[in-house]
Amino acid sequence: MSRIAEIAAALEGYDPNLLGVDAVQSFLSRLTDALVVSDSEPVALRDALDRVLARDIVSPMNVPPHDNSAMDGFAFDGAMLERPDAAGNVVLQVAGTALAGMPWRGDGDGRQGAAVKIMTGAVMPVGLDTVVPQEFCRVDAGNLSFPAAALRAGDNRRFAGEDLRQGSAALRRGDRMSPAALGLVASLGIPEVPVQRRLRVAYFSTGDEILSLGESVRPGAVYDSNRFTVFGLLARLGCEVIDLGVVRDDPEALSATLQRAASEADAIVTSGGVSVGEADHTRAVMKQLGDMAFWRIAMRPGRPMAVGLIPKSVQGSGPAVLFGLPGNPVAVMVTFLAFVRPALLRLMGCNEDAAAAPPLLRAISTTPIRKKAGRTEYQRGRVEARRGAMPEVSIAGNQGSGVLSSMVRANGLVVLHHEQGNVAAGEAVDVMMFDGIV
């Protein structure tokens, strides 16, 4: 049994002619599990943004390395809060100053009845466990006073190892290196990290009606937008992209391009040619070359899609995963975001958390939305924040699957789930926000 047939047999209710979005996502998760890139390389920390860790990063030290002050103020023994004067104030003598990077080394370090002026990040003097913010304080002739009720013992003190303990995993294999992760690794003094090699993805458009930039306009032809949106989506993921251009509706040309793509890449993304039409040779050629499934997905936009495995010409190499997307520009983007992006993240070696779809935002629809139950719909929307209330989302213009201008105006996709019906104005809906993914 082929791998595609094996996965299909394991999915309850699998029907390639009416496949739910959840079933597609489950299918692709199983398909990509065994095809994760295995090669890794060390890279300088500055070059690691968005790369996927090949091994755990183990902390060689406590972070922070010592107890320190969380703010500018005065360090003192918190027990003194239990000994206020008649006016309710704690009164202490200022014994010295502790600066960040210059610990205070006073006589006996901290002691009861004394306070040390301290800056944010400075090492806490021995014996002192609490910091009073400077705005609560009054200093007169070397004596500090502040209201005892302003804080509790232990306030404004950061403990050694509070962020990370020496020997613990700071980051896990399969994590993507975010800006925060770069800073975390830098805080450990680590100059380079082991990462998975970049996923190589080849992509091309199909069709005699497609014009490349620079070609003259002719009747019935359109310029190729899909290659540029797919390029942008792949580049955002940090893939190594291989642009194979536009392939005409010719079986030999399609076959040669698919074989080249499989030999050079880990995954292939095509647009157009996966519906049933007289000139759509892509389906037939894909089926000849590899182990394929052709789906009609219960979704809008983006109903037709193909997925499969194309063998490589190199002996012993695993197959390339093929994603055949529809031809309409918005349908390409929606199917990429819903299915291809999470699948590619898994192929890159991301762990479950890093490969997860972005969390959906709840927002109030400003207008009624017509929706037929029995399919998942993705409508372009514009989300606006409201002070003290849930955000609002408005449908962003013409929702035709070929209308890219409304995709540009949108900042998210309103996700209307399979079982959901019409939405009334004022009703809450789910929104997949674009920030960081488009």
mmCIF file of N, CA and C in Angstrom, residues 216-284:
data_model
loop_
_atom_site.group_PDB
_atom_site.id
_atom_site.type_symbol
_atom_site.label_atom_id
_atom_site.label_comp_id
_atom_site.label_asym_id
_atom_site.label_seq_id
_atom_site.Cartn_x
_atom_site.Cartn_y
_atom_site.Cartn_z
ATOM 1 N N SER A 216 4.874 41.131 -22.904
ATOM 2 C CA SER A 216 3.823 42.029 -23.399
ATOM 3 C C SER A 216 2.449 41.441 -23.118
ATOM 4 N N VAL A 217 1.511 42.338 -22.832
ATOM 5 C CA VAL A 217 0.134 41.911 -22.585
ATOM 6 C C VAL A 217 -0.452 41.341 -23.875
ATOM 7 N N ARG A 218 -1.253 40.262 -23.723
ATOM 8 C CA ARG A 218 -1.974 39.703 -24.869
ATOM 9 C C ARG A 218 -3.367 39.309 -24.405
ATOM 10 N N PRO A 219 -4.332 39.268 -25.301
ATOM 11 C CA PRO A 219 -5.713 38.965 -24.915
ATOM 12 C C PRO A 219 -5.824 37.630 -24.182
ATOM 13 N N GLY A 220 -6.560 37.648 -23.080
ATOM 14 C CA GLY A 220 -6.808 36.427 -22.321
ATOM 15 C C GLY A 220 -5.705 36.035 -21.360
ATOM 16 N N ALA A 221 -4.600 36.768 -21.372
ATOM 17 C CA ALA A 221 -3.467 36.420 -20.501
ATOM 18 C C ALA A 221 -3.431 37.334 -19.276
ATOM 19 N N VAL A 222 -2.838 36.850 -18.195
ATOM 20 C CA VAL A 222 -2.711 37.632 -16.954
ATOM 21 C C VAL A 222 -1.287 37.496 -16.428
ATOM 22 N N TYR A 223 -0.827 38.531 -15.763
ATOM 23 C CA TYR A 223 0.493 38.466 -15.152
ATOM 24 C C TYR A 223 0.471 37.535 -13.944
ATOM 25 N N ASP A 224 1.585 36.886 -13.716
ATOM 26 C CA ASP A 224 1.710 35.865 -12.675
ATOM 27 C C ASP A 224 1.922 36.523 -11.305
ATOM 28 N N SER A 225 0.853 36.599 -10.529
ATOM 29 C CA SER A 225 0.980 37.122 -9.159
ATOM 30 C C SER A 225 1.341 36.016 -8.178
ATOM 31 N N ASN A 226 0.920 34.784 -8.489
ATOM 32 C CA ASN A 226 1.077 33.698 -7.511
ATOM 33 C C ASN A 226 2.533 33.427 -7.144
ATOM 34 N N ARG A 227 3.428 33.501 -8.145
ATOM 35 C CA ARG A 227 4.834 33.221 -7.836
ATOM 36 C C ARG A 227 5.384 34.218 -6.825
ATOM 37 N N PHE A 228 4.881 35.442 -6.854
ATOM 38 C CA PHE A 228 5.409 36.457 -5.947
ATOM 39 C C PHE A 228 4.797 36.341 -4.550
ATOM 40 N N THR A 229 3.505 36.002 -4.465
ATOM 41 C CA THR A 229 2.939 35.783 -3.132
ATOM 42 C C THR A 229 3.528 34.524 -2.502
ATOM 43 N N VAL A 230 3.682 33.461 -3.298
ATOM 44 C CA VAL A 230 4.279 32.229 -2.752
ATOM 45 C C VAL A 230 5.726 32.488 -2.329
ATOM 46 N N PHE A 231 6.472 33.226 -3.150
ATOM 47 C CA PHE A 231 7.841 33.582 -2.760
ATOM 48 C C PHE A 231 7.842 34.293 -1.413
ATOM 49 N N GLY A 232 6.955 35.283 -1.248
ATOM 50 C CA GLY A 232 6.908 36.026 0.007
ATOM 51 C C GLY A 232 6.564 35.144 1.191
ATOM 52 N N LEU A 233 5.599 34.243 1.003
ATOM 53 C CA LEU A 233 5.200 33.344 2.090
ATOM 54 C C LEU A 233 6.322 32.382 2.466
ATOM 55 N N LEU A 234 7.039 31.874 1.464
ATOM 56 C CA LEU A 234 8.158 30.962 1.738
ATOM 57 C C LEU A 234 9.331 31.701 2.379
ATOM 58 N N ALA A 235 9.603 32.905 1.894
ATOM 59 C CA ALA A 235 10.713 33.687 2.464
ATOM 60 C C ALA A 235 10.440 34.029 3.914
ATOM 61 N N ARG A 236 9.177 34.355 4.244
ATOM 62 C CA ARG A 236 8.817 34.652 5.630
ATOM 63 C C ARG A 236 9.080 33.460 6.557
ATOM 64 N N LEU A 237 8.975 32.260 5.995
ATOM 65 C CA LEU A 237 9.237 31.058 6.791
ATOM 66 C C LEU A 237 10.723 30.761 6.926
ATOM 67 N N GLY A 238 11.551 31.467 6.160
ATOM 68 C CA GLY A 238 12.986 31.209 6.209
ATOM 69 C C GLY A 238 13.429 30.050 5.332
ATOM 70 N N CYS A 239 12.608 29.693 4.326
ATOM 71 C CA CYS A 239 12.981 28.606 3.421
ATOM 72 C C CYS A 239 14.019 29.077 2.407
ATOM 73 N N GLU A 240 14.760 28.116 1.866
ATOM 74 C CA GLU A 240 15.603 28.379 0.701
ATOM 75 C C GLU A 240 14.713 28.174 -0.520
ATOM 76 N N VAL A 241 14.413 29.257 -1.241
ATOM 77 C CA VAL A 241 13.406 29.187 -2.298
ATOM 78 C C VAL A 241 14.055 28.993 -3.668
ATOM 79 N N ILE A 242 13.432 28.152 -4.476
ATOM 80 C CA ILE A 242 13.916 27.845 -5.826
ATOM 81 C C ILE A 242 12.788 28.173 -6.798
ATOM 82 N N ASP A 243 12.937 29.271 -7.537
ATOM 83 C CA ASP A 243 11.900 29.735 -8.458
ATOM 84 C C ASP A 243 12.100 29.068 -9.814
ATOM 85 N N LEU A 244 11.140 28.235 -10.204
ATOM 86 C CA LEU A 244 11.227 27.532 -11.483
ATOM 87 C C LEU A 244 10.336 28.167 -12.557
ATOM 88 N N GLY A 245 9.829 29.366 -12.272
ATOM 89 C CA GLY A 245 9.152 30.152 -13.293
ATOM 90 C C GLY A 245 7.748 29.695 -13.612
ATOM 91 N N VAL A 246 7.363 29.906 -14.871
ATOM 92 C CA VAL A 246 6.047 29.519 -15.381
ATOM 93 C C VAL A 246 6.216 28.324 -16.307
ATOM 94 N N VAL A 247 5.400 27.303 -16.113
ATOM 95 C CA VAL A 247 5.447 26.105 -16.949
ATOM 96 C C VAL A 247 4.169 26.045 -17.778
ATOM 97 N N ARG A 248 4.322 25.931 -19.070
ATOM 98 C CA ARG A 248 3.181 25.903 -19.984
ATOM 99 C C ARG A 248 2.382 24.601 -19.840
ATOM 100 N N ASP A 249 1.181 24.615 -20.414
ATOM 101 C CA ASP A 249 0.310 23.445 -20.356
ATOM 102 C C ASP A 249 0.782 22.395 -21.367
ATOM 103 N N ASP A 250 1.929 21.832 -21.057
ATOM 104 C CA ASP A 250 2.540 20.825 -21.918
ATOM 105 C C ASP A 250 3.026 19.692 -21.020
ATOM 106 N N PRO A 251 2.543 18.469 -21.213
ATOM 107 C CA PRO A 251 2.900 17.373 -20.315
ATOM 108 C C PRO A 251 4.401 17.133 -20.187
ATOM 109 N N GLU A 252 5.138 17.214 -21.280
ATOM 110 C CA GLU A 252 6.578 16.967 -21.193
ATOM 111 C C GLU A 252 7.280 18.047 -20.374
ATOM 112 N N ALA A 253 6.879 19.311 -20.577
ATOM 113 C CA ALA A 253 7.487 20.401 -19.813
ATOM 114 C C ALA A 253 7.147 20.283 -18.327
ATOM 115 N N LEU A 254 5.890 19.925 -18.037
ATOM 116 C CA LEU A 254 5.476 19.748 -16.643
ATOM 117 C C LEU A 254 6.244 18.609 -15.981
ATOM 118 N N SER A 255 6.386 17.497 -16.689
ATOM 119 C CA SER A 255 7.093 16.342 -16.144
ATOM 120 C C SER A 255 8.552 16.691 -15.856
ATOM 121 N N ALA A 256 9.207 17.366 -16.811
ATOM 122 C CA ALA A 256 10.621 17.719 -16.623
ATOM 123 C C ALA A 256 10.791 18.678 -15.449
ATOM 124 N N THR A 257 9.874 19.627 -15.315
ATOM 125 C CA THR A 257 9.988 20.604 -14.225
ATOM 126 C C THR A 257 9.744 19.959 -12.875
ATOM 127 N N LEU A 258 8.758 19.074 -12.792
ATOM 128 C CA LEU A 258 8.495 18.388 -11.522
ATOM 129 C C LEU A 258 9.670 17.503 -11.119
ATOM 130 N N GLN A 259 10.271 16.822 -12.081
ATOM 131 C CA GLN A 259 11.418 15.971 -11.763
ATOM 132 C C GLN A 259 12.620 16.809 -11.320
ATOM 133 N N ARG A 260 12.820 17.941 -11.995
ATOM 134 C CA ARG A 260 13.899 18.833 -11.560
ATOM 135 C C ARG A 260 13.631 19.347 -10.144
ATOM 136 N N ALA A 261 12.378 19.758 -9.888
ATOM 137 C CA ALA A 261 12.022 20.273 -8.564
ATOM 138 C C ALA A 261 12.258 19.215 -7.488
ATOM 139 N N ALA A 262 11.872 17.972 -7.772
ATOM 140 C CA ALA A 262 12.057 16.908 -6.785
ATOM 141 C C ALA A 262 13.526 16.636 -6.519
ATOM 142 N N SER A 263 14.361 16.785 -7.550
ATOM 143 C CA SER A 263 15.790 16.512 -7.371
ATOM 144 C C SER A 263 16.489 17.617 -6.588
ATOM 145 N N GLU A 264 15.946 18.855 -6.613
ATOM 146 C CA GLU A 264 16.616 19.991 -5.986
ATOM 147 C C GLU A 264 16.018 20.394 -4.644
ATOM 148 N N ALA A 265 14.807 19.943 -4.334
ATOM 149 C CA ALA A 265 14.091 20.497 -3.188
ATOM 150 C C ALA A 265 13.534 19.414 -2.272
ATOM 151 N N ASP A 266 13.194 19.840 -1.057
ATOM 152 C CA ASP A 266 12.514 18.966 -0.089
ATOM 153 C C ASP A 266 11.011 19.002 -0.295
ATOM 154 N N ALA A 267 10.517 20.136 -0.801
ATOM 155 C CA ALA A 267 9.083 20.301 -1.028
ATOM 156 C C ALA A 267 8.875 21.104 -2.303
ATOM 157 N N ILE A 268 7.705 20.934 -2.899
ATOM 158 C CA ILE A 268 7.356 21.617 -4.144
ATOM 159 C C ILE A 268 5.989 22.257 -3.958
ATOM 160 N N VAL A 269 5.858 23.503 -4.381
ATOM 161 C CA VAL A 269 4.564 24.189 -4.354
ATOM 162 C C VAL A 269 4.240 24.631 -5.780
ATOM 163 N N THR A 270 3.104 24.185 -6.300
ATOM 164 C CA THR A 270 2.655 24.623 -7.618
ATOM 165 C C THR A 270 1.340 25.373 -7.465
ATOM 166 N N SER A 271 1.035 26.216 -8.442
ATOM 167 C CA SER A 271 -0.274 26.877 -8.451
ATOM 168 C C SER A 271 -0.900 26.688 -9.820
ATOM 169 N N GLY A 272 -2.183 26.288 -9.801
ATOM 170 C CA GLY A 272 -2.912 26.075 -11.039
ATOM 171 C C GLY A 272 -2.807 24.652 -11.531
ATOM 172 N N GLY A 273 -3.835 24.224 -12.289
ATOM 173 C CA GLY A 273 -3.771 22.929 -12.956
ATOM 174 C C GLY A 273 -4.230 21.742 -12.140
ATOM 175 N N VAL A 274 -4.814 21.956 -10.947
ATOM 176 C CA VAL A 274 -5.233 20.803 -10.141
ATOM 177 C C VAL A 274 -6.743 20.607 -10.169
ATOM 178 N N SER A 275 -7.475 21.476 -10.881
ATOM 179 C CA SER A 275 -8.904 21.241 -11.079
ATOM 180 C C SER A 275 -9.077 20.349 -12.306
ATOM 181 N N VAL A 276 -10.307 20.012 -12.620
ATOM 182 C CA VAL A 276 -10.561 19.116 -13.748
ATOM 183 C C VAL A 276 -10.893 19.962 -14.974
ATOM 184 N N GLY A 277 -9.952 20.084 -15.888
ATOM 185 C CA GLY A 277 -10.159 20.855 -17.099
ATOM 186 C C GLY A 277 -9.403 20.213 -18.248
ATOM 187 N N GLU A 278 -9.796 20.522 -19.480
ATOM 188 C CA GLU A 278 -9.193 19.891 -20.646
ATOM 189 C C GLU A 278 -7.702 20.154 -20.752
ATOM 190 N N ALA A 279 -7.270 21.366 -20.356
ATOM 191 C CA ALA A 279 -5.860 21.723 -20.501
ATOM 192 C C ALA A 279 -5.074 21.519 -19.221
ATOM 193 N N ASP A 280 -5.725 20.980 -18.183
ATOM 194 C CA ASP A 280 -5.040 20.812 -16.900
ATOM 195 C C ASP A 280 -4.298 19.472 -16.891
ATOM 196 N N HIS A 281 -3.105 19.495 -17.469
ATOM 197 C CA HIS A 281 -2.293 18.274 -17.554
ATOM 198 C C HIS A 281 -1.591 17.965 -16.238
ATOM 199 N N THR A 282 -1.566 18.947 -15.347
ATOM 200 C CA THR A 282 -0.770 18.791 -14.124
ATOM 201 C C THR A 282 -1.184 17.559 -13.339
ATOM 202 N N ARG A 283 -2.487 17.321 -13.200
ATOM 203 C CA ARG A 283 -2.971 16.165 -12.444
ATOM 204 C C ARG A 283 -2.417 14.863 -13.020
ATOM 205 N N ALA A 284 -2.526 14.727 -14.339
ATOM 206 C CA ALA A 284 -2.086 13.476 -14.976
ATOM 207 C C ALA A 284 -0.585 13.275 -14.815
#
